[in-house]
Short mmCIF file of C-alpha atoms in Angstrom, two decimals:
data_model
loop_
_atom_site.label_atom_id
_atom_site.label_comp_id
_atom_site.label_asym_id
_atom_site.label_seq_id
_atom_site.Cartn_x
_atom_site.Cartn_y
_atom_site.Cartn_z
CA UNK A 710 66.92 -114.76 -53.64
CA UNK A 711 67.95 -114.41 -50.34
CA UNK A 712 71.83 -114.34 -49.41
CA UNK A 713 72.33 -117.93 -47.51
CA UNK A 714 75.40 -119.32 -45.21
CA UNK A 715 76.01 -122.57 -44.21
CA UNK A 716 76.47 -122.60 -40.76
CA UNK A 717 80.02 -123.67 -39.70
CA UNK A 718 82.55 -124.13 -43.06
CA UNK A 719 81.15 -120.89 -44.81
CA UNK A 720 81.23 -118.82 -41.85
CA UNK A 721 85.02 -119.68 -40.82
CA UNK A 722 86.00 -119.14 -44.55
CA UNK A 723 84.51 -115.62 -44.38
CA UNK A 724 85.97 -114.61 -40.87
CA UNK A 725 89.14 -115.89 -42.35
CA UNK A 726 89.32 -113.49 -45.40
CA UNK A 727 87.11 -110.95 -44.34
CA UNK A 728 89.76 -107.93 -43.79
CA UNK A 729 91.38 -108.06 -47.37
CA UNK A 730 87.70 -108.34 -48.99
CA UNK A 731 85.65 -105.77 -46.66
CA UNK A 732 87.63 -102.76 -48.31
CA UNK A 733 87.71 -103.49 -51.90
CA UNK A 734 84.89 -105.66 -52.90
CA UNK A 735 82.52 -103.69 -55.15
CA UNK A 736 78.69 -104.14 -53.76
CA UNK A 737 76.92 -105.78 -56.44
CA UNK A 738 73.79 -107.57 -54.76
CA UNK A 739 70.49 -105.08 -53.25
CA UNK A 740 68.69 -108.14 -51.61
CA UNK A 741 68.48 -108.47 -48.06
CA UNK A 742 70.86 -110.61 -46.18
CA UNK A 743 69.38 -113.36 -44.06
CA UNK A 744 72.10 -114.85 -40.79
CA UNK A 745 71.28 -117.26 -38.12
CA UNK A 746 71.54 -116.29 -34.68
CA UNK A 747 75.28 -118.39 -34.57
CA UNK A 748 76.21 -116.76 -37.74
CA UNK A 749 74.90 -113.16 -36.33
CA UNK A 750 77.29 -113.82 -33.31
CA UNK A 751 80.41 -115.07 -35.25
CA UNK A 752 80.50 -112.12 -37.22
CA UNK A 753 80.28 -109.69 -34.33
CA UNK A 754 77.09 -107.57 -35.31
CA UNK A 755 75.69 -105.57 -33.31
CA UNK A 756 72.67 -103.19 -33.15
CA UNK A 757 71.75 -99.93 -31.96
CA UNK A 758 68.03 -98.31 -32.09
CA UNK A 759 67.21 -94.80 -33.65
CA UNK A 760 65.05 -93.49 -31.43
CA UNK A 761 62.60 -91.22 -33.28
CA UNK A 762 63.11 -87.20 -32.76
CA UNK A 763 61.39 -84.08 -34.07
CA UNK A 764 65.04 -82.47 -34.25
CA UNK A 765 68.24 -83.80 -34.48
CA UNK A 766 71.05 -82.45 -31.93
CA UNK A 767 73.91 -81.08 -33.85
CA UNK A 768 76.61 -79.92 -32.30
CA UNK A 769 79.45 -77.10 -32.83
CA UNK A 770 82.72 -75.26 -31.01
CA UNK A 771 81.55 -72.26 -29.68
CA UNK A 772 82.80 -69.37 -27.53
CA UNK A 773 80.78 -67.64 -24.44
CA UNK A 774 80.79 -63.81 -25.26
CA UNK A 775 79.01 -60.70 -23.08
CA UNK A 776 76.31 -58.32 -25.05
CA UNK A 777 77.54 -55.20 -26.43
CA UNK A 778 74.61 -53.44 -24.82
CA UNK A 779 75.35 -55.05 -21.58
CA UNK A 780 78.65 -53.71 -21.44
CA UNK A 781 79.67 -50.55 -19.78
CA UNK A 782 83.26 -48.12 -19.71
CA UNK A 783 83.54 -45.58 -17.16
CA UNK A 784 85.99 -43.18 -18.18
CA UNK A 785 87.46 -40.10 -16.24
CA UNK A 786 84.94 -36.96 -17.54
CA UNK A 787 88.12 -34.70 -16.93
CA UNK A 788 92.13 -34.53 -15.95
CA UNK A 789 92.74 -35.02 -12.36
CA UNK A 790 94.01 -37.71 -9.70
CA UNK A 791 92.14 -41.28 -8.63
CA UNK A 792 92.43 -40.23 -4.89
CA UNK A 793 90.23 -44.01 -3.72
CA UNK A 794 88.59 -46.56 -5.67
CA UNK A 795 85.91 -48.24 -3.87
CA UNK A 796 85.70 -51.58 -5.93
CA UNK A 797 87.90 -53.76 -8.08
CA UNK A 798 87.67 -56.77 -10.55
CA UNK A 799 85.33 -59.34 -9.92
CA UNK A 800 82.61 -57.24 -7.42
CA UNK A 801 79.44 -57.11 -7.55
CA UNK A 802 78.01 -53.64 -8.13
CA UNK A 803 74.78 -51.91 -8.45
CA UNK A 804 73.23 -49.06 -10.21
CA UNK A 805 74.56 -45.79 -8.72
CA UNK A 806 77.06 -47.07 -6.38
CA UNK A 807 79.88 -44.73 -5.94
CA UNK A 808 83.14 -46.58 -7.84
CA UNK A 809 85.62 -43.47 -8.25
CA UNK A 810 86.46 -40.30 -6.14
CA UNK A 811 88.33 -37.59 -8.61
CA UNK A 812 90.02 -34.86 -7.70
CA UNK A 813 90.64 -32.53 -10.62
CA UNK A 814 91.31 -28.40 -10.66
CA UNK A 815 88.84 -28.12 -13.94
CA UNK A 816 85.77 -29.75 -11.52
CA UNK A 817 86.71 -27.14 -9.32
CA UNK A 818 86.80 -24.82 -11.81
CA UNK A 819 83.76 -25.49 -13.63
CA UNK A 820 81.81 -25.46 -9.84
CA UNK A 821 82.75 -22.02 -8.86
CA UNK A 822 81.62 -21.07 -12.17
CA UNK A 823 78.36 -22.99 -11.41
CA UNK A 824 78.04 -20.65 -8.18
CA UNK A 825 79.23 -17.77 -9.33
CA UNK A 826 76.67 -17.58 -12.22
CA UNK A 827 73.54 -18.92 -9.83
CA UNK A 828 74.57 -15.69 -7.29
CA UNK A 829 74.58 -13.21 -11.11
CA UNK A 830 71.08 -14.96 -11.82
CA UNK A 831 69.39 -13.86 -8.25
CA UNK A 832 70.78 -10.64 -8.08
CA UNK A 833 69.20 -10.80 -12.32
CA UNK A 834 65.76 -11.90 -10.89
CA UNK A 835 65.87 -9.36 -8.44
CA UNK A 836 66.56 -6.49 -10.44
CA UNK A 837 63.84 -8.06 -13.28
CA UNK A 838 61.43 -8.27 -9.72
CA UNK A 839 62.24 -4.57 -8.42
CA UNK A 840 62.02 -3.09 -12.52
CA UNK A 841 58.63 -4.56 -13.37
CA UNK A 842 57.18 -3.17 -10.07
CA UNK A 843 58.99 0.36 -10.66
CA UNK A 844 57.52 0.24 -14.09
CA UNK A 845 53.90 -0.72 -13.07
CA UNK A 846 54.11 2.62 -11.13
CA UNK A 847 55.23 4.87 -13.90
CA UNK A 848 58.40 5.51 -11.97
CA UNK A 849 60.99 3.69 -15.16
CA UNK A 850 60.66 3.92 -18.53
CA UNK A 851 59.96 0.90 -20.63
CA UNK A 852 63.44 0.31 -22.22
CA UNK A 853 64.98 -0.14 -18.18
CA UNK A 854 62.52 -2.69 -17.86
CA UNK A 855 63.52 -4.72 -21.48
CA UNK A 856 66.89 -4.18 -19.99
CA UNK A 857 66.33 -6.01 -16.65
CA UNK A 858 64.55 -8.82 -18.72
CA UNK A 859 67.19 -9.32 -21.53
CA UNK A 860 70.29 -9.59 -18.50
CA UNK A 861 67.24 -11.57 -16.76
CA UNK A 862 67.44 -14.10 -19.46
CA UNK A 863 71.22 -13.71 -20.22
CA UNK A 864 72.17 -15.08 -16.85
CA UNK A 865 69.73 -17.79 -17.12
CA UNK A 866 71.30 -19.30 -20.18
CA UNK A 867 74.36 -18.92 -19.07
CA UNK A 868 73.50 -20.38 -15.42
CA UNK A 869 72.58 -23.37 -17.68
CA UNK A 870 74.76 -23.48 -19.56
CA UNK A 871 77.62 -23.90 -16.87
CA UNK A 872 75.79 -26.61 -15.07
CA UNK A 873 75.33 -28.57 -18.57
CA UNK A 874 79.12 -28.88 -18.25
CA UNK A 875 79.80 -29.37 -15.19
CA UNK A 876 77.03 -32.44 -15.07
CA UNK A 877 78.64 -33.55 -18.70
CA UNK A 878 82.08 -33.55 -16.56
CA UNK A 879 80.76 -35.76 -14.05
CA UNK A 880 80.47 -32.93 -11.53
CA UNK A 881 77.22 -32.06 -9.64
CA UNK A 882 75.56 -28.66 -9.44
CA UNK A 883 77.42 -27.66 -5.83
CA UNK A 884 80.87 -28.35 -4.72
CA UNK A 885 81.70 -31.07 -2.68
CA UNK A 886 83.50 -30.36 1.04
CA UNK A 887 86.67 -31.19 -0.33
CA UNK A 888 86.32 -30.48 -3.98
CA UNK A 889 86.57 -33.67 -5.32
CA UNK A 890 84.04 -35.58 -7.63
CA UNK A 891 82.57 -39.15 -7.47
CA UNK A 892 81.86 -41.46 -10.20
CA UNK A 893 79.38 -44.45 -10.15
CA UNK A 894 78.44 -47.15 -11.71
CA UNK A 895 76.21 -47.04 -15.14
CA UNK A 896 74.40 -50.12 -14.31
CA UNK A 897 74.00 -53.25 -11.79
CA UNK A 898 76.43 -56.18 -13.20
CA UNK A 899 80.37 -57.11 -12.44
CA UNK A 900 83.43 -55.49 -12.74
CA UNK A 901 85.06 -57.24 -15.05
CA UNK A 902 88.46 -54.80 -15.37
CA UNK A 903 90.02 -52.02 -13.02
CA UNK A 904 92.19 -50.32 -15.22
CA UNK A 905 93.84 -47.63 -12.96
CA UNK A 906 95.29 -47.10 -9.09
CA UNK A 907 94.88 -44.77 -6.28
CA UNK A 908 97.02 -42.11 -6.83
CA UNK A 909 97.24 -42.33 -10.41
CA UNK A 910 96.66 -39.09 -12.79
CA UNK A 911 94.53 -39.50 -15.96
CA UNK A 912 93.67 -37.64 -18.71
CA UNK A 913 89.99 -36.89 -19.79
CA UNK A 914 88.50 -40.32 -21.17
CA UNK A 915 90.63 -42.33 -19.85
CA UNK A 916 88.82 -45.75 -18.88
CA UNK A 917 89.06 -46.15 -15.18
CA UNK A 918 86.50 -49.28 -14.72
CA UNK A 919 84.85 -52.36 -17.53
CA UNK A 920 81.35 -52.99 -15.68
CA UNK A 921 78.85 -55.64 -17.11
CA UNK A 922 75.94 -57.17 -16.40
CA UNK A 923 75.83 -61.29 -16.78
CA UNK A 924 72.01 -62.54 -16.26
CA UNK A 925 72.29 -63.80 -19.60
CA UNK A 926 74.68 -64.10 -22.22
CA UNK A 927 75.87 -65.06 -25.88
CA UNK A 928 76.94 -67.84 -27.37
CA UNK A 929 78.67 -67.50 -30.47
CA UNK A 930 78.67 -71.02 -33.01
CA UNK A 931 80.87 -71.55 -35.24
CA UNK A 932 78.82 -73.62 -38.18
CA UNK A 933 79.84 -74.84 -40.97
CA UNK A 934 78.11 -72.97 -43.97
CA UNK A 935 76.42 -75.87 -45.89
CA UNK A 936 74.23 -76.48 -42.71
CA UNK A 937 73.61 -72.50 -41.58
CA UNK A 938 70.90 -72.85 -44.06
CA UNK A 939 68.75 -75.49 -41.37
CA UNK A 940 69.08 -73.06 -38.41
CA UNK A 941 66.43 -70.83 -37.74
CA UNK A 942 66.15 -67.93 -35.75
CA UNK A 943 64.44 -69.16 -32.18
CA UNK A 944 65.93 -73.19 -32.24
CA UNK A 945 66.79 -74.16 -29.33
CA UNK A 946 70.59 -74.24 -28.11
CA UNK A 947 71.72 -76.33 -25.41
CA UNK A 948 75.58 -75.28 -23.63
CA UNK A 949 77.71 -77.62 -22.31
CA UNK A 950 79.14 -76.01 -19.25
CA UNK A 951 83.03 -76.44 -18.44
CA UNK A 952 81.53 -77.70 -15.11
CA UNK A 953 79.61 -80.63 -16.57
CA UNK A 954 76.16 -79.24 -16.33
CA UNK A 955 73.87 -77.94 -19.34
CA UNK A 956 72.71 -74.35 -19.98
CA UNK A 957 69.59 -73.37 -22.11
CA UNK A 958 68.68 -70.74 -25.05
CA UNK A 959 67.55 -69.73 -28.16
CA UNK A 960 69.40 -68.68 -31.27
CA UNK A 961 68.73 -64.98 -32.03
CA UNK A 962 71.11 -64.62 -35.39
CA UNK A 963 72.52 -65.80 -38.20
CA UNK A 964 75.88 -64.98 -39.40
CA UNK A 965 75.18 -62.90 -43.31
CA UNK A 966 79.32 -63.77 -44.07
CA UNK A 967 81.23 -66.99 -44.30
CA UNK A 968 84.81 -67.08 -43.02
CA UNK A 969 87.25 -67.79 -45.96
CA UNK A 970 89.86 -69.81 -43.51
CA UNK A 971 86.91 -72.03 -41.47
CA UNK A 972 84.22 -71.98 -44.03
CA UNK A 973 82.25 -71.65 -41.03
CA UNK A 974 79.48 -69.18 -40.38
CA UNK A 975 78.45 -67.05 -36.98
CA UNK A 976 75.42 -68.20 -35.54
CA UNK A 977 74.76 -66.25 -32.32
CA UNK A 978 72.38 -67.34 -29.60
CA UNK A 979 71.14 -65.82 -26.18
CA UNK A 980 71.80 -67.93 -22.89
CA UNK A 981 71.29 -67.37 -18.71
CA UNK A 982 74.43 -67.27 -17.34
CA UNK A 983 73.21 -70.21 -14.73
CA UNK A 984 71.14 -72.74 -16.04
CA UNK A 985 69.58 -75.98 -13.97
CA UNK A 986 73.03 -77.35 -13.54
CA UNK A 987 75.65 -75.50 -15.01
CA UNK A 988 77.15 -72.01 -15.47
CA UNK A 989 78.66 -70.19 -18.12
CA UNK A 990 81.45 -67.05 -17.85
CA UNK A 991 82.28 -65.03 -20.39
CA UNK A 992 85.45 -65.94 -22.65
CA UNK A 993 84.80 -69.60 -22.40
CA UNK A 994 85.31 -72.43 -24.90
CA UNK A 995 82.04 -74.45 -24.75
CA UNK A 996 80.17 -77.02 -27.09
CA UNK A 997 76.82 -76.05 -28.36
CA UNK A 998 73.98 -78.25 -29.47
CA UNK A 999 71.37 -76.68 -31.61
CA UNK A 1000 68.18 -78.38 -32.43
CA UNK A 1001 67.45 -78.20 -35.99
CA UNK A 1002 64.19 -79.87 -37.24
CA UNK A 1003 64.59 -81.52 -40.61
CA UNK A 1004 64.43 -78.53 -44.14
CA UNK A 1005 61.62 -78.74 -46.30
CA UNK A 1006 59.80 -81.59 -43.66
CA UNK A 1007 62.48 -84.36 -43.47
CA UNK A 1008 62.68 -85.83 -39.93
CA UNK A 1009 66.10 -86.14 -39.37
CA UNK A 1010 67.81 -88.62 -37.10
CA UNK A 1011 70.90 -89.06 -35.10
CA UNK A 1012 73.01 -92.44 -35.16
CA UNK A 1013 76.54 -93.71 -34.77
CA UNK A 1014 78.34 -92.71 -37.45
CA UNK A 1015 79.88 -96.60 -37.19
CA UNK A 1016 76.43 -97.63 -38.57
CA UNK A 1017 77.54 -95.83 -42.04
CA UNK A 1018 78.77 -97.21 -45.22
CA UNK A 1019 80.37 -95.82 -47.68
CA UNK A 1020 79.08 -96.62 -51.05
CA UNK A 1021 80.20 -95.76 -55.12
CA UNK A 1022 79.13 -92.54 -56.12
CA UNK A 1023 80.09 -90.86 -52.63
CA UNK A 1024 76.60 -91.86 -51.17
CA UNK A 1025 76.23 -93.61 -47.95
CA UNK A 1026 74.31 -96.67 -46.56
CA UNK A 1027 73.66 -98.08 -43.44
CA UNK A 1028 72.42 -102.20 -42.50
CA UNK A 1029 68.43 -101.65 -41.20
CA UNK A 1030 67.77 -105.02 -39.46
CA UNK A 1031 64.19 -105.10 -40.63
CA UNK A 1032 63.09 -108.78 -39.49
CA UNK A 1033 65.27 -110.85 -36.86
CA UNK A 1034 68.48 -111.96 -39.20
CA UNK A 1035 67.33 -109.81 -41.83
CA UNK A 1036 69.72 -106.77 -42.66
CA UNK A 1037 68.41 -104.11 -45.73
CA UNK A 1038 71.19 -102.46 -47.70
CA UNK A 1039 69.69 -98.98 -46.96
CA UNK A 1040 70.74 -95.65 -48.35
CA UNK A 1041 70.66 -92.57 -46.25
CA UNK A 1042 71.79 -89.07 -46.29
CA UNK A 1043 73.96 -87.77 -44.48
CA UNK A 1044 73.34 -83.88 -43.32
CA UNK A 1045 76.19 -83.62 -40.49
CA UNK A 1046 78.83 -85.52 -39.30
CA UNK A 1047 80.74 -84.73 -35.70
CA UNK A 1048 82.93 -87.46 -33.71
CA UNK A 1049 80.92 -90.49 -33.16
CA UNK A 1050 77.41 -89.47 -34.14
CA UNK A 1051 76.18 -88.57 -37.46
CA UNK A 1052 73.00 -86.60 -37.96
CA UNK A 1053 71.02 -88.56 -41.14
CA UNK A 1054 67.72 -88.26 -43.07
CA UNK A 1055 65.74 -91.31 -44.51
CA UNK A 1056 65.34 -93.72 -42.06
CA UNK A 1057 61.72 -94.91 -40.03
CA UNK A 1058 61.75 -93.66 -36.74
CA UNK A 1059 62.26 -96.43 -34.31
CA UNK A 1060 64.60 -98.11 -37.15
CA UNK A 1061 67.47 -100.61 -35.84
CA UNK A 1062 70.91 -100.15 -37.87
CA UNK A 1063 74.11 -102.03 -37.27
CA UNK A 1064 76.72 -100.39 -35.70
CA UNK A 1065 79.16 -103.33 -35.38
CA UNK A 1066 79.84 -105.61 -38.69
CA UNK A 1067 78.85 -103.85 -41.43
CA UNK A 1068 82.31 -104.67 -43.31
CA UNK A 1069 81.36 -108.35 -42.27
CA UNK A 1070 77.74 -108.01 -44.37
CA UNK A 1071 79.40 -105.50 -47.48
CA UNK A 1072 81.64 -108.24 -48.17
CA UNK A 1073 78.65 -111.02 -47.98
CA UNK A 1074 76.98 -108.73 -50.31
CA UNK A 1075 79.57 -109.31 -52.75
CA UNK A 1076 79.56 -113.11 -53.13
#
């Protein structure tokens, strides 16, 4: 039997105790409820359409971080004194373009070496040169000649040797005019940190410049761990940019740990910097929306998360208005739940739910 209302006394009796009997009347009755259009209006109800979707939009607090292997230190390659910087935080640079000039006594050092030892390996090669002919003529005895060769290939090594150092010192293989050395940059990107000043004397290592490139980025998701398991490595991610406008990208990894404070899990995905309409810099707060087709085939769905009813048992329902006035007490499950939307399995695609009124038809499924 269908659930029936007269259309005036009934109706004002129900608006009238509705609030005290909506929270604790137990649902007893399965059948579907059948209003007039008057009653439908009385009691508020309204509907909203599920609209049907391959994947349902989830989304998560994330935070806009740089890749590791797009990130570059340069570092002083020995002791001396920043005597000009040619850039500074938030410049442009390209591959090779000079950043530092370094003057340091070791540079000038280790180049005198460098020209001291490639003036010992001609005079080597000359010798080795003038020896070998001598020989050829019977004029030197074997051994002389050995001689020449082994010095020959002493002063080689060591030519090497002392240009290995001074190029690992960030020196080049002849001295500059004024003795000084100049650094560039590792790669084309930003520079996101100048960490020193003209005039300023470092130590070996220390970081003079934090350089990265920003074409495209990460976004790292904070999940919570029951639902990691529906994210797949290559679902789409959608950013919402702090200036309104939507960024694009895939998900590249999934986080192997669970945080013990969040019970949240790291899901990592790879953005552009600049998308359509929005753009993303590095050490942002953003919202991300992954895609995440149903597990195991369910088509999930995404619905206001008024349109849910709590039921015994901890399970949830929701009103499907299958036939004009006709409401279904239907269950559903519920897979995620964030602000106003609710992402849910077990419902038709196309399916109209109330959203408005739904303590209004529990309690007439008491009577």
């Amino acid at each position: 039997m269908h659930a029936k209302l007269p259309s005036t006394r009934l109706t004002r009796s129900l608006l009238a105790t509705l609030c005290a009997f909506a929270v604790t009347a137990p649902v007893w009755a399965t059948e579907p409820i059948s209003l007039k259009a008057s009653q439908i209006s009385s009691l508020g109800i309204q509907l909203a359409t599920i609209q049907p979707q391959d994947a349902a939009r989830q989304r998560f607090p994330a935070q806009v971080t740089i890749p590791t292997a797009q990130q570059r230190v340069v570092a002083a390659p020995v002791a001396g004194v920043i005597e000009a910087l040619m850039v500074s935080t938030g410049d442009a640079v390209k591959a090779g373009q000079g950043l530092v000039r370094l003057r340091s006594p070791q540079i000038q050092e280790l180049q005198r070496d460098v020209s001291q030892s490639g003036s010992q390996l001609d005079l080597a090669k000359r010798t080795a040169a003038r020896d070998e002919a001598l020989y050829q003529e019977g004029l030197i005895p074997l051994s002389r000649l050995e001689a020449s060769r082994a010095q020959l290939a002493q002063q080689q090594a060591l030519a090497q040797e002392r240009r290995q150092t001074l190029a690992l010192s960030g020196g080049v293989a002849r001295p500059n005019a004024d003795g000084s050395i100049s650094l560039t940059a590792p790669l084309s990107g930003r520079v996101l940190e100048q960490l020193v000043a003209v005039g300023q004397r470092v130590e070996a290592a220390t970081p003079l410049y934090r350089i990265a490139a920003l074409d495209t980025l990460w976004v790292d998701i904070q999940v919570p761990a029951k639902l990691t398991s529906q994210i797949r490595l290559g679902h789409a991610v959608s950013v919402v940019s702090p200036d309104g406008g939507t960024v694009t990208g895939e998900v590249i990894s999934l986080g192997a740990t669970v945080d013990a404070s969040t019970q949240t899990s790291l899901v990592r995905a790879r953005v552009l910097s600049k998308g359509e309409t929005g753009r993303l810099r590095p050490g942002e707060l953003v919202e991300a929306s992954v895609s995440v087709p149903g597990s195991d085939g369910v088509s999930l769905s995404t619905l206001p998360a008024q349109a849910l009813v709590s039921a015994p048992g901890g399970t949830h329902h929701v009103f499907v208005a299958s036939a004009p006035g006709r409401f279904v007490w239907t269950p559903v499950k519920v897979h995620s739940q964030s602000g106003a939307s609710a992402v849910v399995s077990g419902l038709p695609a196309g399916s109209q739910v109330v959203v408005r009124g739904t303590a209004a038809l529990k309690s007439l499924m008491a009577e």
